[in-house]
Amino acid sequence: MSSPALAVHALHAYYGESHVLQGIDLEIAAGEAVSLIGRNGAGKTTTIAAIAGFIRPRGGSVAVSGTDLTGAPPHRVARAGVALVPQGRRIFGDLSVGENIAVAARPIPNGWDEAKVMELFPILARRRAVRGDQLSGGEQQMLAIARALVRNPTVLLLDEPSEGLAPKLVEQVGDVLQRLRATGLAILLVEQNLGLATQVGRRVLVMNKGTIVFTGTPAELAAHRDVEARYLGV
Ligand SMILES: Nc1ncnc2c1ncn2[C@@H]1O[C@H](COP(=O)(O)OP(=O)(O)OP(=O)(O)O)[C@@H](O)[C@H]1O
Ligand SMILES: [Mg+2]
């Protein structure tokens, strides 16, 4: 059996003395999407930061396609095939759409390039020469996803891509993520938007205070109203 695209085992991470991640386990296969949901401060971004190499875990392991990357710096994790769509998008405001894409590009044969991401997001083609800071929130989010795709990742991490988007745009992001999953990408979707999380994720993990308190399919989660009420406030 081949290794999962992303395997995280018993991950522990701290900010100073504050023990934020208390043993996180998750595995994502190629072509699979997993949603990680939970309230503000649950530890979702910290999980992504520990996977992407922005913080060094104090216990547990992170492996990408069977390669151990525990504690590796961000550039090594990126080179191993992990791309991040960060919370708040963080595109370059003083660069144009085209330049934002160009600086991220890591071309491979038959992979994602500028032409392909602009087919996926036609609005970006029309806004190609526009500065990042002149884009709407939705356009910035699409650019953030486009920028991650041209890195040609095997694992895509997204941190609350629906934040600040109108419902119609959230739906569009969901459609795009489903299409990307069908191309064989492994997707970890961090969200507080339950609708998007259950539309995209084949499995949903609910996080609270640095631990995973529930794992199941969207249908199983829907059958556990108590989980939703306790950990998501819906
Ligand atoms: N740089 C930091 N230094 C110290 N504590 C931090 C830091 N970043 C986050 N924390 C704390 O770690 C915990 C987890 O934060 P994290 O950002 O991972 O939550 P989150 O689930 O992503 O929340 P949100 O949905 O608001 O983005 C919180 O208690 C937060 O206050
Ligand atoms: Mg966060």
PDB file of C-alpha atoms and ligand atoms in Angstrom:
ATOM      1  CA  MET A   1       0.000   0.000   0.000  1.00  0.00           C
ATOM      2  CA  SER A   2       1.316   3.462  -0.833  1.00  0.00           C
ATOM      3  CA  SER A   3       1.834   6.060   1.870  1.00  0.00           C
ATOM      4  CA  PRO A   4      -0.859   8.687   2.421  1.00  0.00           C
ATOM      5  CA  ALA A   5      -0.204  12.070   0.848  1.00  0.00           C
ATOM      6  CA  LEU A   6      -0.180  13.568   4.340  1.00  0.00           C
ATOM      7  CA  ALA A   7       0.186  11.698   7.624  1.00  0.00           C
ATOM      8  CA  VAL A   8       0.204  13.479  10.962  1.00  0.00           C
ATOM      9  CA  HIS A   9       0.622  11.433  14.118  1.00  0.00           C
ATOM     10  CA  ALA A  10       0.385  12.439  17.770  1.00  0.00           C
ATOM     11  CA  LEU A  11       1.409  15.993  16.982  1.00  0.00           C
ATOM     12  CA  HIS A  12       2.165  18.263  19.940  1.00  0.00           C
ATOM     13  CA  ALA A  13       3.016  21.943  19.661  1.00  0.00           C
ATOM     14  CA  TYR A  14       3.514  24.835  22.054  1.00  0.00           C
ATOM     15  CA  TYR A  15       3.696  28.594  22.055  1.00  0.00           C
ATOM     16  CA  GLY A  16       6.181  29.124  24.837  1.00  0.00           C
ATOM     17  CA  GLU A  17       4.811  27.126  27.765  1.00  0.00           C
ATOM     18  CA  SER A  18       1.297  27.051  26.338  1.00  0.00           C
ATOM     19  CA  HIS A  19       0.536  23.507  25.167  1.00  0.00           C
ATOM     20  CA  VAL A  20      -1.649  24.217  22.131  1.00  0.00           C
ATOM     21  CA  LEU A  21      -1.668  20.998  20.072  1.00  0.00           C
ATOM     22  CA  GLN A  22      -2.212  17.992  22.293  1.00  0.00           C
ATOM     23  CA  GLY A  23      -1.810  14.952  20.068  1.00  0.00           C
ATOM     24  CA  ILE A  24      -3.310  15.525  16.626  1.00  0.00           C
ATOM     25  CA  ASP A  25      -3.738  12.576  14.264  1.00  0.00           C
ATOM     26  CA  LEU A  26      -4.841  12.853  10.673  1.00  0.00           C
ATOM     27  CA  GLU A  27      -4.195  11.117   7.368  1.00  0.00           C
ATOM     28  CA  ILE A  28      -5.173  12.266   3.913  1.00  0.00           C
ATOM     29  CA  ALA A  29      -4.875  10.162   0.764  1.00  0.00           C
ATOM     30  CA  ALA A  30      -4.333  11.503  -2.739  1.00  0.00           C
ATOM     31  CA  GLY A  31      -7.672  12.660  -4.105  1.00  0.00           C
ATOM     32  CA  GLU A  32      -9.175  12.951  -0.648  1.00  0.00           C
ATOM     33  CA  ALA A  33     -10.359  16.037   1.179  1.00  0.00           C
ATOM     34  CA  VAL A  34     -10.527  16.272   4.952  1.00  0.00           C
ATOM     35  CA  SER A  35     -12.100  19.198   6.762  1.00  0.00           C
ATOM     36  CA  LEU A  36     -10.843  20.404  10.125  1.00  0.00           C
ATOM     37  CA  ILE A  37     -13.359  22.527  11.951  1.00  0.00           C
ATOM     38  CA  GLY A  38     -13.612  24.151  15.348  1.00  0.00           C
ATOM     39  CA  ARG A  39     -14.180  27.416  17.118  1.00  0.00           C
ATOM     40  CA  ASN A  40     -11.832  30.397  17.288  1.00  0.00           C
ATOM     41  CA  GLY A  41      -8.693  29.423  19.146  1.00  0.00           C
ATOM     42  CA  ALA A  42      -9.264  25.662  18.825  1.00  0.00           C
ATOM     43  CA  GLY A  43      -5.808  25.209  17.275  1.00  0.00           C
ATOM     44  CA  LYS A  44      -6.636  24.918  13.577  1.00  0.00           C
ATOM     45  CA  THR A  45      -4.063  27.409  12.304  1.00  0.00           C
ATOM     46  CA  THR A  46      -1.497  25.990  14.709  1.00  0.00           C
ATOM     47  CA  THR A  47      -2.076  22.545  13.177  1.00  0.00           C
ATOM     48  CA  ILE A  48      -1.408  23.977   9.730  1.00  0.00           C
ATOM     49  CA  ALA A  49       1.635  25.884  10.991  1.00  0.00           C
ATOM     50  CA  ALA A  50       3.091  22.721  12.512  1.00  0.00           C
ATOM     51  CA  ILE A  51       2.543  20.786   9.273  1.00  0.00           C
ATOM     52  CA  ALA A  52       3.946  23.564   7.056  1.00  0.00           C
ATOM     53  CA  GLY A  53       7.037  24.033   9.232  1.00  0.00           C
ATOM     54  CA  PHE A  54       6.261  27.477  10.639  1.00  0.00           C
ATOM     55  CA  ILE A  55       6.355  26.107  14.149  1.00  0.00           C
ATOM     56  CA  ARG A  56       8.416  23.159  15.262  1.00  0.00           C
ATOM     57  CA  PRO A  57       6.400  20.402  16.905  1.00  0.00           C
ATOM     58  CA  ARG A  58       7.603  19.123  20.290  1.00  0.00           C
ATOM     59  CA  GLY A  59       6.199  15.655  19.725  1.00  0.00           C
ATOM     60  CA  GLY A  60       4.733  13.427  17.055  1.00  0.00           C
ATOM     61  CA  SER A  61       5.406  13.308  13.332  1.00  0.00           C
ATOM     62  CA  VAL A  62       4.527  14.816   9.977  1.00  0.00           C
ATOM     63  CA  ALA A  63       5.115  12.860   6.761  1.00  0.00           C
ATOM     64  CA  VAL A  64       4.372  13.760   3.156  1.00  0.00           C
ATOM     65  CA  SER A  65       4.035  10.864   0.714  1.00  0.00           C
ATOM     66  CA  GLY A  66       6.047   8.721   3.120  1.00  0.00           C
ATOM     67  CA  THR A  67       8.867  11.236   3.661  1.00  0.00           C
ATOM     68  CA  ASP A  68       9.332  12.296   7.280  1.00  0.00           C
ATOM     69  CA  LEU A  69       9.282  16.090   7.558  1.00  0.00           C
ATOM     70  CA  THR A  70       8.806  16.514  11.279  1.00  0.00           C
ATOM     71  CA  GLY A  71      10.400  19.820  12.288  1.00  0.00           C
ATOM     72  CA  ALA A  72      11.547  20.601   8.742  1.00  0.00           C
ATOM     73  CA  PRO A  73      11.635  24.297   7.767  1.00  0.00           C
ATOM     74  CA  PRO A  74       8.886  25.706   5.517  1.00  0.00           C
ATOM     75  CA  HIS A  75      10.924  25.681   2.301  1.00  0.00           C
ATOM     76  CA  ARG A  76      11.609  21.959   2.684  1.00  0.00           C
ATOM     77  CA  VAL A  77       7.963  21.163   3.385  1.00  0.00           C
ATOM     78  CA  ALA A  78       7.002  23.228   0.354  1.00  0.00           C
ATOM     79  CA  ARG A  79       9.533  21.415  -1.813  1.00  0.00           C
ATOM     80  CA  ALA A  80       8.086  18.095  -0.652  1.00  0.00           C
ATOM     81  CA  GLY A  81       4.785  19.102  -2.249  1.00  0.00           C
ATOM     82  CA  VAL A  82       2.796  21.006   0.381  1.00  0.00           C
ATOM     83  CA  ALA A  83       1.213  24.340  -0.569  1.00  0.00           C
ATOM     84  CA  LEU A  84      -0.631  26.639   1.788  1.00  0.00           C
ATOM     85  CA  VAL A  85      -3.515  29.048   1.256  1.00  0.00           C
ATOM     86  CA  PRO A  86      -3.022  31.037   4.453  1.00  0.00           C
ATOM     87  CA  GLN A  87      -5.659  32.552   6.703  1.00  0.00           C
ATOM     88  CA  GLY A  88      -6.195  36.140   5.545  1.00  0.00           C
ATOM     89  CA  ARG A  89      -4.850  35.218   2.034  1.00  0.00           C
ATOM     90  CA  ARG A  90      -1.577  37.191   2.398  1.00  0.00           C
ATOM     91  CA  ILE A  91      -1.145  37.978  -1.246  1.00  0.00           C
ATOM     92  CA  PHE A  92       1.388  40.641  -2.255  1.00  0.00           C
ATOM     93  CA  GLY A  93      -0.590  43.890  -2.344  1.00  0.00           C
ATOM     94  CA  ASP A  94       1.996  45.793  -4.350  1.00  0.00           C
ATOM     95  CA  LEU A  95       2.323  43.113  -7.030  1.00  0.00           C
ATOM     96  CA  SER A  96      -0.155  42.540  -9.842  1.00  0.00           C
ATOM     97  CA  VAL A  97      -2.245  39.393 -10.128  1.00  0.00           C
ATOM     98  CA  GLY A  98       0.103  38.099 -12.830  1.00  0.00           C
ATOM     99  CA  GLU A  99       3.174  38.865 -10.720  1.00  0.00           C
ATOM    100  CA  ASN A 100       1.697  37.215  -7.628  1.00  0.00           C
ATOM    101  CA  ILE A 101       1.262  34.056  -9.689  1.00  0.00           C
ATOM    102  CA  ALA A 102       4.668  34.325 -11.376  1.00  0.00           C
ATOM    103  CA  VAL A 103       6.635  34.578  -8.127  1.00  0.00           C
ATOM    104  CA  ALA A 104       4.975  31.417  -6.779  1.00  0.00           C
ATOM    105  CA  ALA A 105       5.262  29.306  -9.928  1.00  0.00           C
ATOM    106  CA  ARG A 106       7.133  26.030  -9.816  1.00  0.00           C
ATOM    107  CA  PRO A 107       6.386  24.528 -13.211  1.00  0.00           C
ATOM    108  CA  ILE A 108       6.224  20.807 -13.928  1.00  0.00           C
ATOM    109  CA  PRO A 109       5.272  19.061 -17.185  1.00  0.00           C
ATOM    110  CA  ASN A 110       1.466  19.101 -17.639  1.00  0.00           C
ATOM    111  CA  GLY A 111       1.071  20.851 -14.301  1.00  0.00           C
ATOM    112  CA  TRP A 112      -0.678  24.005 -13.197  1.00  0.00           C
ATOM    113  CA  ASP A 113       0.587  27.162 -14.888  1.00  0.00           C
ATOM    114  CA  GLU A 114      -0.764  30.679 -15.245  1.00  0.00           C
ATOM    115  CA  ALA A 115      -2.958  29.783 -18.222  1.00  0.00           C
ATOM    116  CA  LYS A 116      -4.560  26.864 -16.374  1.00  0.00           C
ATOM    117  CA  VAL A 117      -5.279  28.735 -13.151  1.00  0.00           C
ATOM    118  CA  MET A 118      -6.802  31.540 -15.187  1.00  0.00           C
ATOM    119  CA  GLU A 119      -9.082  29.020 -16.847  1.00  0.00           C
ATOM    120  CA  LEU A 120     -10.108  27.881 -13.378  1.00  0.00           C
ATOM    121  CA  PHE A 121     -10.647  31.503 -12.236  1.00  0.00           C
ATOM    122  CA  PRO A 122     -11.558  33.569 -15.343  1.00  0.00           C
ATOM    123  CA  ILE A 123     -11.941  36.683 -13.189  1.00  0.00           C
ATOM    124  CA  LEU A 124      -8.186  36.609 -12.528  1.00  0.00           C
ATOM    125  CA  ALA A 125      -7.469  36.744 -16.262  1.00  0.00           C
ATOM    126  CA  ARG A 126      -9.535  39.900 -16.521  1.00  0.00           C
ATOM    127  CA  ARG A 127      -7.761  41.374 -13.492  1.00  0.00           C
ATOM    128  CA  ARG A 128      -4.278  40.206 -14.515  1.00  0.00           C
ATOM    129  CA  ALA A 129      -2.605  43.632 -14.427  1.00  0.00           C
ATOM    130  CA  VAL A 130      -4.410  44.836 -11.286  1.00  0.00           C
ATOM    131  CA  ARG A 131      -2.485  45.211  -8.022  1.00  0.00           C
ATOM    132  CA  GLY A 132      -3.254  42.686  -5.297  1.00  0.00           C
ATOM    133  CA  ASP A 133      -4.463  45.357  -2.896  1.00  0.00           C
ATOM    134  CA  GLN A 134      -7.041  46.577  -5.430  1.00  0.00           C
ATOM    135  CA  LEU A 135      -8.816  43.211  -5.597  1.00  0.00           C
ATOM    136  CA  SER A 136     -12.037  42.335  -3.777  1.00  0.00           C
ATOM    137  CA  GLY A 137     -11.878  39.803  -0.940  1.00  0.00           C
ATOM    138  CA  GLY A 138     -13.224  37.103  -3.239  1.00  0.00           C
ATOM    139  CA  GLU A 139     -10.707  37.878  -5.956  1.00  0.00           C
ATOM    140  CA  GLN A 140      -7.895  37.828  -3.400  1.00  0.00           C
ATOM    141  CA  GLN A 141      -9.031  34.424  -2.193  1.00  0.00           C
ATOM    142  CA  MET A 142      -9.042  33.065  -5.736  1.00  0.00           C
ATOM    143  CA  LEU A 143      -5.581  34.511  -6.273  1.00  0.00           C
ATOM    144  CA  ALA A 144      -4.381  32.881  -3.057  1.00  0.00           C
ATOM    145  CA  ILE A 145      -5.654  29.506  -4.303  1.00  0.00           C
ATOM    146  CA  ALA A 146      -4.195  30.108  -7.785  1.00  0.00           C
ATOM    147  CA  ARG A 147      -0.834  30.983  -6.250  1.00  0.00           C
ATOM    148  CA  ALA A 148      -0.823  27.742  -4.265  1.00  0.00           C
ATOM    149  CA  LEU A 149      -1.776  25.682  -7.342  1.00  0.00           C
ATOM    150  CA  VAL A 150       1.060  26.948  -9.538  1.00  0.00           C
ATOM    151  CA  ARG A 151       3.422  25.469  -6.953  1.00  0.00           C
ATOM    152  CA  ASN A 152       2.044  22.150  -8.237  1.00  0.00           C
ATOM    153  CA  PRO A 153       1.503  20.635  -4.805  1.00  0.00           C
ATOM    154  CA  THR A 154       0.424  17.125  -3.882  1.00  0.00           C
ATOM    155  CA  VAL A 155      -1.062  18.425  -0.627  1.00  0.00           C
ATOM    156  CA  LEU A 156      -3.071  21.634  -0.397  1.00  0.00           C
ATOM    157  CA  LEU A 157      -3.667  23.223   3.004  1.00  0.00           C
ATOM    158  CA  LEU A 158      -6.363  25.911   3.168  1.00  0.00           C
ATOM    159  CA  ASP A 159      -6.926  27.995   6.283  1.00  0.00           C
ATOM    160  CA  GLU A 160     -10.474  29.380   6.432  1.00  0.00           C
ATOM    161  CA  PRO A 161     -10.802  30.298   2.735  1.00  0.00           C
ATOM    162  CA  SER A 162     -14.451  31.303   3.273  1.00  0.00           C
ATOM    163  CA  GLU A 163     -13.577  33.988   5.829  1.00  0.00           C
ATOM    164  CA  GLY A 164     -15.145  37.289   4.798  1.00  0.00           C
ATOM    165  CA  LEU A 165     -16.654  35.960   1.565  1.00  0.00           C
ATOM    166  CA  ALA A 166     -20.244  36.366   0.403  1.00  0.00           C
ATOM    167  CA  PRO A 167     -22.236  33.086   0.296  1.00  0.00           C
ATOM    168  CA  LYS A 168     -22.093  32.931  -3.475  1.00  0.00           C
ATOM    169  CA  LEU A 169     -18.305  33.089  -3.452  1.00  0.00           C
ATOM    170  CA  VAL A 170     -18.114  30.483  -0.689  1.00  0.00           C
ATOM    171  CA  GLU A 171     -20.076  28.199  -3.000  1.00  0.00           C
ATOM    172  CA  GLN A 172     -17.625  28.904  -5.809  1.00  0.00           C
ATOM    173  CA  VAL A 173     -14.674  28.056  -3.581  1.00  0.00           C
ATOM    174  CA  GLY A 174     -16.439  24.798  -2.686  1.00  0.00           C
ATOM    175  CA  ASP A 175     -16.938  23.898  -6.349  1.00  0.00           C
ATOM    176  CA  VAL A 176     -13.288  24.594  -7.114  1.00  0.00           C
ATOM    177  CA  LEU A 177     -12.083  22.477  -4.190  1.00  0.00           C
ATOM    178  CA  GLN A 178     -14.228  19.570  -5.328  1.00  0.00           C
ATOM    179  CA  ARG A 179     -12.746  19.831  -8.804  1.00  0.00           C
ATOM    180  CA  LEU A 180      -9.227  19.942  -7.374  1.00  0.00           C
ATOM    181  CA  ARG A 181      -9.870  16.886  -5.247  1.00  0.00           C
ATOM    182  CA  ALA A 182     -10.957  15.046  -8.392  1.00  0.00           C
ATOM    183  CA  THR A 183      -7.538  15.782  -9.935  1.00  0.00           C
ATOM    184  CA  GLY A 184      -5.867  13.718  -7.208  1.00  0.00           C
ATOM    185  CA  LEU A 185      -4.805  16.495  -4.881  1.00  0.00           C
ATOM    186  CA  ALA A 186      -4.954  15.807  -1.142  1.00  0.00           C
ATOM    187  CA  ILE A 187      -6.792  18.652   0.577  1.00  0.00           C
ATOM    188  CA  LEU A 188      -6.850  19.735   4.210  1.00  0.00           C
ATOM    189  CA  LEU A 189      -9.569  22.337   4.577  1.00  0.00           C
ATOM    190  CA  VAL A 190      -9.628  24.302   7.819  1.00  0.00           C
ATOM    191  CA  GLU A 191     -12.981  26.009   8.224  1.00  0.00           C
ATOM    192  CA  GLN A 192     -15.535  27.490  10.548  1.00  0.00           C
ATOM    193  CA  ASN A 193     -18.130  27.377   7.771  1.00  0.00           C
ATOM    194  CA  LEU A 194     -19.833  24.039   8.410  1.00  0.00           C
ATOM    195  CA  GLY A 195     -21.583  24.050   5.025  1.00  0.00           C
ATOM    196  CA  LEU A 196     -18.339  24.370   3.091  1.00  0.00           C
ATOM    197  CA  ALA A 197     -16.546  21.888   5.349  1.00  0.00           C
ATOM    198  CA  THR A 198     -19.183  19.207   4.818  1.00  0.00           C
ATOM    199  CA  GLN A 199     -19.553  19.924   1.086  1.00  0.00           C
ATOM    200  CA  VAL A 200     -15.833  19.433   0.431  1.00  0.00           C
ATOM    201  CA  GLY A 201     -14.635  16.999   3.100  1.00  0.00           C
ATOM    202  CA  ARG A 202     -15.226  13.277   2.823  1.00  0.00           C
ATOM    203  CA  ARG A 203     -14.314  13.226   6.484  1.00  0.00           C
ATOM    204  CA  VAL A 204     -14.733  15.987   8.999  1.00  0.00           C
ATOM    205  CA  LEU A 205     -12.545  16.367  12.074  1.00  0.00           C
ATOM    206  CA  VAL A 206     -13.794  18.546  14.888  1.00  0.00           C
ATOM    207  CA  MET A 207     -11.133  20.208  16.964  1.00  0.00           C
ATOM    208  CA  ASN A 208     -11.454  21.672  20.452  1.00  0.00           C
ATOM    209  CA  LYS A 209      -8.709  22.952  22.732  1.00  0.00           C
ATOM    210  CA  GLY A 210      -5.949  21.320  20.729  1.00  0.00           C
ATOM    211  CA  THR A 211      -7.437  17.852  20.382  1.00  0.00           C
ATOM    212  CA  ILE A 212      -9.647  16.113  17.825  1.00  0.00           C
ATOM    213  CA  VAL A 213     -12.941  15.479  19.594  1.00  0.00           C
ATOM    214  CA  PHE A 214     -14.896  13.967  16.692  1.00  0.00           C
ATOM    215  CA  THR A 215     -14.095  12.269  13.384  1.00  0.00           C
ATOM    216  CA  GLY A 216     -16.710  11.167  10.907  1.00  0.00           C
ATOM    217  CA  THR A 217     -18.357  11.618   7.563  1.00  0.00           C
ATOM    218  CA  PRO A 218     -20.508  14.700   6.992  1.00  0.00           C
ATOM    219  CA  ALA A 219     -23.576  12.466   7.491  1.00  0.00           C
ATOM    220  CA  GLU A 220     -22.230  11.144  10.783  1.00  0.00           C
ATOM    221  CA  LEU A 221     -21.559  14.671  11.971  1.00  0.00           C
ATOM    222  CA  ALA A 222     -25.079  15.732  10.993  1.00  0.00           C
ATOM    223  CA  ALA A 223     -26.395  12.878  13.157  1.00  0.00           C
ATOM    224  CA  HIS A 224     -24.458  14.228  16.154  1.00  0.00           C
ATOM    225  CA  ARG A 225     -26.208  17.479  16.933  1.00  0.00           C
ATOM    226  CA  ASP A 226     -24.573  17.432  20.364  1.00  0.00           C
ATOM    227  CA  VAL A 227     -21.119  17.713  18.770  1.00  0.00           C
ATOM    228  CA  GLU A 228     -22.241  20.636  16.650  1.00  0.00           C
ATOM    229  CA  ALA A 229     -23.788  22.364  19.633  1.00  0.00           C
ATOM    230  CA  ARG A 230     -20.839  21.844  21.947  1.00  0.00           C
ATOM    231  CA  TYR A 231     -17.913  22.521  19.675  1.00  0.00           C
ATOM    232  CA  LEU A 232     -19.213  24.631  16.836  1.00  0.00           C
ATOM    233  CA  GLY A 233     -21.952  26.703  18.367  1.00  0.00           C
ATOM    234  CA  VAL A 234     -24.496  26.007  15.622  1.00  0.00           C
TER     235      VAL A 234
HETATM  236  N1  LIG B   1       1.753  33.301  18.090  1.00  0.00           N
HETATM  237  C1  LIG B   1       1.085  32.865  19.166  1.00  0.00           C
HETATM  238  N2  LIG B   1       1.607  32.993  20.405  1.00  0.00           N
HETATM  239  C2  LIG B   1       0.946  32.559  21.501  1.00  0.00           C
HETATM  240  N3  LIG B   1      -0.257  31.956  21.452  1.00  0.00           N
HETATM  241  C3  LIG B   1      -0.837  31.803  20.250  1.00  0.00           C
HETATM  242  C4  LIG B   1      -0.195  32.259  19.052  1.00  0.00           C
HETATM  243  N4  LIG B   1      -1.009  31.969  18.004  1.00  0.00           N
HETATM  244  C5  LIG B   1      -2.101  31.368  18.534  1.00  0.00           C
HETATM  245  N5  LIG B   1      -2.002  31.270  19.879  1.00  0.00           N
HETATM  246  C6  LIG B   1      -2.988  30.629  20.771  1.00  0.00           C
HETATM  247  O1  LIG B   1      -3.052  29.262  20.440  1.00  0.00           O
HETATM  248  C7  LIG B   1      -4.402  28.783  20.465  1.00  0.00           C
HETATM  249  C8  LIG B   1      -4.775  28.228  19.110  1.00  0.00           C
HETATM  250  O2  LIG B   1      -4.761  29.272  18.140  1.00  0.00           O
HETATM  251  P1  LIG B   1      -5.024  29.014  16.603  1.00  0.00           P
HETATM  252  O3  LIG B   1      -4.635  30.270  15.908  1.00  0.00           O
HETATM  253  O4  LIG B   1      -4.377  27.771  16.176  1.00  0.00           O
HETATM  254  O5  LIG B   1      -6.599  28.847  16.576  1.00  0.00           O
HETATM  255  P2  LIG B   1      -7.589  28.698  15.341  1.00  0.00           P
HETATM  256  O6  LIG B   1      -8.371  27.450  15.568  1.00  0.00           O
HETATM  257  O7  LIG B   1      -6.857  28.821  14.073  1.00  0.00           O
HETATM  258  O8  LIG B   1      -8.570  29.946  15.538  1.00  0.00           O
HETATM  259  P3  LIG B   1      -9.267  30.910  14.430  1.00  0.00           P
HETATM  260  O9  LIG B   1     -10.474  30.178  13.950  1.00  0.00           O
HETATM  261  O10 LIG B   1      -9.649  32.124  15.228  1.00  0.00           O
HETATM  262  O11 LIG B   1      -8.283  31.212  13.357  1.00  0.00           O
HETATM  263  C9  LIG B   1      -5.246  29.979  20.898  1.00  0.00           C
HETATM  264  O12 LIG B   1      -5.437  29.874  22.271  1.00  0.00           O
HETATM  265  C10 LIG B   1      -4.388  31.170  20.551  1.00  0.00           C
HETATM  266  O13 LIG B   1      -4.648  32.237  21.416  1.00  0.00           O
HETATM  267 MG    MG B   2      -6.913  30.179  12.550  1.00  0.00          MG
END
